[in-house]
Tab-separated table of C-alpha atoms in Angstrom:
chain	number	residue	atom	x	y	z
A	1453	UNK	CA	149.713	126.552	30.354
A	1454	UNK	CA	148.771	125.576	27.034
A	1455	UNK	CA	145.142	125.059	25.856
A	1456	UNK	CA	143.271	124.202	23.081
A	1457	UNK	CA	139.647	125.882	22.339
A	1458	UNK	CA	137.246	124.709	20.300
A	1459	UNK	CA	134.344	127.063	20.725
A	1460	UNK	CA	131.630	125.139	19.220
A	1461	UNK	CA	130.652	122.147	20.811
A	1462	UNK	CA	128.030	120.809	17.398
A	1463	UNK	CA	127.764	122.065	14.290
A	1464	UNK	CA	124.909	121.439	11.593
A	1465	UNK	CA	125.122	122.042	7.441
A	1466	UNK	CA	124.141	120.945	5.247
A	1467	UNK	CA	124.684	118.565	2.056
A	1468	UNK	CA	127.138	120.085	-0.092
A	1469	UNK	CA	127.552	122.989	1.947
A	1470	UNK	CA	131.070	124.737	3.030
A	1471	UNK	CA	132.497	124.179	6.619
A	1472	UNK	CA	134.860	125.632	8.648
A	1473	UNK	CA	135.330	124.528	12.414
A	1474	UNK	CA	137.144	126.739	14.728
A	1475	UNK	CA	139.865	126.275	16.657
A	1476	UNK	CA	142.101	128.270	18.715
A	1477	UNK	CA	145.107	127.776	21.178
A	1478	UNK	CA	147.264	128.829	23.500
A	1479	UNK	CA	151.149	128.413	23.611
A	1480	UNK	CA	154.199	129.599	23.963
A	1481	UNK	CA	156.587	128.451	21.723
A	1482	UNK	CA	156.130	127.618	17.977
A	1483	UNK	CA	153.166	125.142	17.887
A	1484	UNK	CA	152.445	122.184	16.430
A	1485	UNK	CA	149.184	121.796	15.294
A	1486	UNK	CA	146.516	118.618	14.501
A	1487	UNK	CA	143.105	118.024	13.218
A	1488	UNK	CA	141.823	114.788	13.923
A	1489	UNK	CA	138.828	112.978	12.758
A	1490	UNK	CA	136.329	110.591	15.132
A	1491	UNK	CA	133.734	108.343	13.842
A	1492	UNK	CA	131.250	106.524	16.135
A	1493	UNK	CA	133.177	103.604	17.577
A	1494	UNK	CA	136.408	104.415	16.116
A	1495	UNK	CA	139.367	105.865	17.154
A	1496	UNK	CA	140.841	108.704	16.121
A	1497	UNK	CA	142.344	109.678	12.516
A	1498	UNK	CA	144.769	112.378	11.701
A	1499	UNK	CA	143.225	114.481	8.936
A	1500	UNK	CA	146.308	117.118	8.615
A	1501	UNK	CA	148.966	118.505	10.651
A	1502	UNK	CA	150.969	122.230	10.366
A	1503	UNK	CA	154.889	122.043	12.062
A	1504	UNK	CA	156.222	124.602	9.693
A	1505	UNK	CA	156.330	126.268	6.387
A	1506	UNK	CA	153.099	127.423	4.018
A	1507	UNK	CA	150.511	128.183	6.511
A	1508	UNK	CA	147.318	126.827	4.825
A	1509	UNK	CA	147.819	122.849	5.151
A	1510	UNK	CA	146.449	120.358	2.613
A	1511	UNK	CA	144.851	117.236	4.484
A	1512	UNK	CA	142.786	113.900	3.692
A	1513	UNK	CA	139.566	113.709	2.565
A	1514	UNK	CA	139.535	117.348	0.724
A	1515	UNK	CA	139.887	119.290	3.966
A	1516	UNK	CA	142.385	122.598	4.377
A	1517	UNK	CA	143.231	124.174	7.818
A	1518	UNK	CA	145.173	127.628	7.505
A	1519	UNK	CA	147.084	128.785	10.559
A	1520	UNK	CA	147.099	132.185	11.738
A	1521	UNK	CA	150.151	133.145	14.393
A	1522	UNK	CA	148.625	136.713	14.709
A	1523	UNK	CA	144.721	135.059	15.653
A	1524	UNK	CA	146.152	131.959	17.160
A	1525	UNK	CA	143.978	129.962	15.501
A	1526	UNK	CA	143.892	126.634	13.218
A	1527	UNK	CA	140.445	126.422	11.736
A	1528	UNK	CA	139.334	123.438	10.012
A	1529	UNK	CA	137.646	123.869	6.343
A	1530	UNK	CA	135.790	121.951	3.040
A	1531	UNK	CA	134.487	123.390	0.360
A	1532	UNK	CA	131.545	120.600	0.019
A	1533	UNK	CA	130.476	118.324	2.707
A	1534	UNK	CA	129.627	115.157	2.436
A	1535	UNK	CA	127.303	112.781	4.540
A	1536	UNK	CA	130.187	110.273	5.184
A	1537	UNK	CA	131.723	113.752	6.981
A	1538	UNK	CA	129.507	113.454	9.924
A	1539	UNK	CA	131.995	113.049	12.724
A	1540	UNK	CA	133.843	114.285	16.052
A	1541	UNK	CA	136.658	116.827	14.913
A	1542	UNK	CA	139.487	117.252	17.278
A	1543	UNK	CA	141.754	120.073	17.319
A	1544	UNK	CA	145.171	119.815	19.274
A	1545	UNK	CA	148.749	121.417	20.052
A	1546	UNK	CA	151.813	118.884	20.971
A	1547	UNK	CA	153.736	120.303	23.383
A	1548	UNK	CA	157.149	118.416	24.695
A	1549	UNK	CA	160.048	116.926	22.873
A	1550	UNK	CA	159.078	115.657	19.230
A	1551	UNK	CA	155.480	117.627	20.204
A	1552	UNK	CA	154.726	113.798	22.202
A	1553	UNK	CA	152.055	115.425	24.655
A	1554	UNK	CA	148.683	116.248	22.433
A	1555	UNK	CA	146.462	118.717	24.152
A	1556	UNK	CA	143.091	118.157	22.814
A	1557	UNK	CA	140.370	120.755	22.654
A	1558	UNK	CA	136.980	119.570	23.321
A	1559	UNK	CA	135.604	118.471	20.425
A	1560	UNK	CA	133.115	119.210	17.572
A	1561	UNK	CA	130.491	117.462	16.585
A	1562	UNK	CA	129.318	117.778	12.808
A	1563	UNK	CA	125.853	116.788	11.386
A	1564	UNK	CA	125.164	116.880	8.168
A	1565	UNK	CA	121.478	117.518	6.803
A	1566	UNK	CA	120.386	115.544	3.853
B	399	UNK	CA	146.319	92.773	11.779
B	400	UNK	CA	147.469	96.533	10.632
B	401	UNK	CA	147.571	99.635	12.429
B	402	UNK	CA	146.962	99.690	15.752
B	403	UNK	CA	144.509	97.150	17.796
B	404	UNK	CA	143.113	97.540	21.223
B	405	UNK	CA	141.319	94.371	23.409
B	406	UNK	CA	139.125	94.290	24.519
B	407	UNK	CA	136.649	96.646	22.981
B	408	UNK	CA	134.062	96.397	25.581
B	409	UNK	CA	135.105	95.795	29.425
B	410	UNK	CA	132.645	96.167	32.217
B	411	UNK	CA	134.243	95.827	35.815
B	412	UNK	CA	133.579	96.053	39.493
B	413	UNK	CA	135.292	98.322	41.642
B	414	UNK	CA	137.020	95.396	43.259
B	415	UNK	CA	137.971	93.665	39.731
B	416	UNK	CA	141.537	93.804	38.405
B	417	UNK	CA	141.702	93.715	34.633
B	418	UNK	CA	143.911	94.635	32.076
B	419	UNK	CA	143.615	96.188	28.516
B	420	UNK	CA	145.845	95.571	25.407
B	421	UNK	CA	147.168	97.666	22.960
B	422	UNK	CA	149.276	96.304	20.459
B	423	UNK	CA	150.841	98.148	17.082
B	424	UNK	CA	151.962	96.555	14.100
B	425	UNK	CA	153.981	100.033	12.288
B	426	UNK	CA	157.017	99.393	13.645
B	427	UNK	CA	156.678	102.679	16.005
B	428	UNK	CA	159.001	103.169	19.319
B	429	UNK	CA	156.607	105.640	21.041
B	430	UNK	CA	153.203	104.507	22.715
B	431	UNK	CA	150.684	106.437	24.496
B	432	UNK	CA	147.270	105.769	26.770
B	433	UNK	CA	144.495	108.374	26.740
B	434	UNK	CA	141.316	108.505	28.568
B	435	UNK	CA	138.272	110.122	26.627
B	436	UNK	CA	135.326	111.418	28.957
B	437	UNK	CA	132.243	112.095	28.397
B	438	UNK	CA	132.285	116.256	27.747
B	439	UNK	CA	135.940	116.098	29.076
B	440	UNK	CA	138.897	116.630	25.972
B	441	UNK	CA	141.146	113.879	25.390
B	442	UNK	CA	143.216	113.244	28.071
B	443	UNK	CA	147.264	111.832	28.172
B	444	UNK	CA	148.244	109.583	30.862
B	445	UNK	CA	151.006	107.780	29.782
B	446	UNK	CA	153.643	108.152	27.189
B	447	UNK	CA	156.857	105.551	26.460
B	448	UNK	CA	159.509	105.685	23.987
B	449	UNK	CA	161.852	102.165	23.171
B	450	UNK	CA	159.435	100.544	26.302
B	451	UNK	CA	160.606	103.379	28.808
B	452	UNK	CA	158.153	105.285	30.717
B	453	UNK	CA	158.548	108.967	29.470
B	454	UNK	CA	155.082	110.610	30.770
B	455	UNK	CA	152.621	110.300	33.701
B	456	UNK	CA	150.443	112.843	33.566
B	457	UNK	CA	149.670	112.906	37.302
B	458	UNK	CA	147.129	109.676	36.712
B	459	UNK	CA	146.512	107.905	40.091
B	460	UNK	CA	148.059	104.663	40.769
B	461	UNK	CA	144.921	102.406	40.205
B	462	UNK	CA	146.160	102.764	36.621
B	463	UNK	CA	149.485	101.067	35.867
B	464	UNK	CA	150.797	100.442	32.449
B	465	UNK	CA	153.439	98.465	31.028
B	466	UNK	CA	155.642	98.080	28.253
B	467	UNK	CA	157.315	94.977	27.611
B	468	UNK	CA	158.429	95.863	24.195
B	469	UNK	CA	157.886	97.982	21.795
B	470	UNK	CA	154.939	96.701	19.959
B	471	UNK	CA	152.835	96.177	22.697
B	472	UNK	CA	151.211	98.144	25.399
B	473	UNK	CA	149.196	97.316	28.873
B	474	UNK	CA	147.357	98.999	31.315
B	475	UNK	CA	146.534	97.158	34.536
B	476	UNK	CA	143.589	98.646	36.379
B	477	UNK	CA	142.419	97.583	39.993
B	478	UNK	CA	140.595	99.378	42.370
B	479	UNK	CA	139.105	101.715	39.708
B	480	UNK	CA	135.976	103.831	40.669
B	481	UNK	CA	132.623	104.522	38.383
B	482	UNK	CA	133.985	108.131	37.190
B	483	UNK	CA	137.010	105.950	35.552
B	484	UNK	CA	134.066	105.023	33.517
B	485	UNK	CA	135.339	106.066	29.865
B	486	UNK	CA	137.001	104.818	26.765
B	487	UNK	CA	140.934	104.177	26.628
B	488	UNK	CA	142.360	104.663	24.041
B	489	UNK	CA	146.316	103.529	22.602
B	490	UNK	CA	148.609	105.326	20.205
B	491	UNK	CA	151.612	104.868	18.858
B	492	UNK	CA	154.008	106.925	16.801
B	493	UNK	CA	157.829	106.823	15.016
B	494	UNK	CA	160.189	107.825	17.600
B	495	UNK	CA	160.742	110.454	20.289
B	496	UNK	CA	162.918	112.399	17.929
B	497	UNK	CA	160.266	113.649	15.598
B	498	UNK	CA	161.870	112.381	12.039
B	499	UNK	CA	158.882	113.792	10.334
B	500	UNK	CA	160.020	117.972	10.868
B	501	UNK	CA	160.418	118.438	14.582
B	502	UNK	CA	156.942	116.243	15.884
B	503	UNK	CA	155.419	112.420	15.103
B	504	UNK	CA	152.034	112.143	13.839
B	505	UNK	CA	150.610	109.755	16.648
B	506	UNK	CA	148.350	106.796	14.906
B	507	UNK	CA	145.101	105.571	17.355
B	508	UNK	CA	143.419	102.589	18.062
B	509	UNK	CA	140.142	101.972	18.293
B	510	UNK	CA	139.598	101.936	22.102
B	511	UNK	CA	138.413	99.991	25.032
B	512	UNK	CA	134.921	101.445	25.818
B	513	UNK	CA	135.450	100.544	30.060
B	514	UNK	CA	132.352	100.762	32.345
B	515	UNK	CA	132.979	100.209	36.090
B	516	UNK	CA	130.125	99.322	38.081
């Protein structure tokens, strides 16, 4: 069945700093891949998405996510964080026709330190 | 109103209420979806339509019906519900079932009903 894994549940850095988040999944046909972004009270907003072609994807908001077939994996990266960064980061895999059923992975929650 | 808006934002129930949250989106999209987020559960799909057909139930019991009288808008009736239903709902919507953007629709969220049954 497929899965997404996002093996850490919080992440700290600080000001300025470079971050990657991890994610990893499990399918078996060619997936389709999403980072989304949560703020407090909000819903949730697509920061970049991979179906095909160059594997390192350009998103909003100066973040890059690079897939890797051979690691299974879609990690999540910035150069420089910012404050306004602090956030729940989703990683998922549509499955189905048109990739209509998102499997979310659990979540990561990034702080940022002044 | 742009995007995609959810009402209430804020429901708090009995087990014996019936109530029902909105979802309505103003992008022109054919394909809605409900999802439940849990606390330390991942996002969760319970219903999907496409052009006001129900396409998905993702085995979600029947104290939770939806309905889809058009394309722009989006229900969910709940009765019955029980305290671990406790959670926020929350609508998307996207293009079409055909994926016109490469072979899969980027689905576009609202901000969610935060539900709390007592």
């Amino acid at each position: 069945a497929q899965s997404v894994t996002q093996p850490d549940i919080h992440i700290t850095v600080s000001e300025g700093a470079s971050l990657e988040l991890r994610c990893n999944y499990s399918y078996g046909a060619t997936p389709y891949l999403f980072w989304y972004v949560q703020s407090p009270g909000q819903g949730l907003q697509l920061l970049l998405k991979y179906f095909s072609g160059d594997t390192l994807v350009q998103g909003i908001k100066g973040f890059e996510a690079e897939f890797k077939r051979s690691q299974s994996s879609f990690n999540l990266r910035k150069p420089s964080v910012h404050w306004s960064d602090a956030a729940e980061y989703f990683c998922a895999v549509g499955v189905g026709q048109g990739a209509q059923k998102l499997v979310f992975g659990q979540g990561t929650r990034l702080t940022i330190n002044p | 109103e742009t995007g995609v808006t959810q009402t209430p934002r804020h429901l708090v129930m009995g087990m014996t209420n019936k109530k029902s949250l909105k979802c309505e989106q103003h992008l022109g999209h054919n394909a809605m979806y409900w999802y439940k987020q849990s606390a330390k559960k991942p996002l969760e799909l319970m219903f999907v339509y496409n052009f006001k057909e129900q396409t998905e139930n993702n085995s979600v019991p029947s104290r939770f019906s939806p309905e889809c009288p058009n394309s722009s808008h989006l229900f969910l009736h709940l009765h019955t519900l029980q305290p671990e239903d406790s959670a926020l709902y929350l609508c998307a919507s996207s293009p079409d079932s055909a994926g016109t953007s490469g072979g899969a629709d980027t689905q576009y969220f609202g901000p969610g009903t935060r539900l709390t049954v007592l």
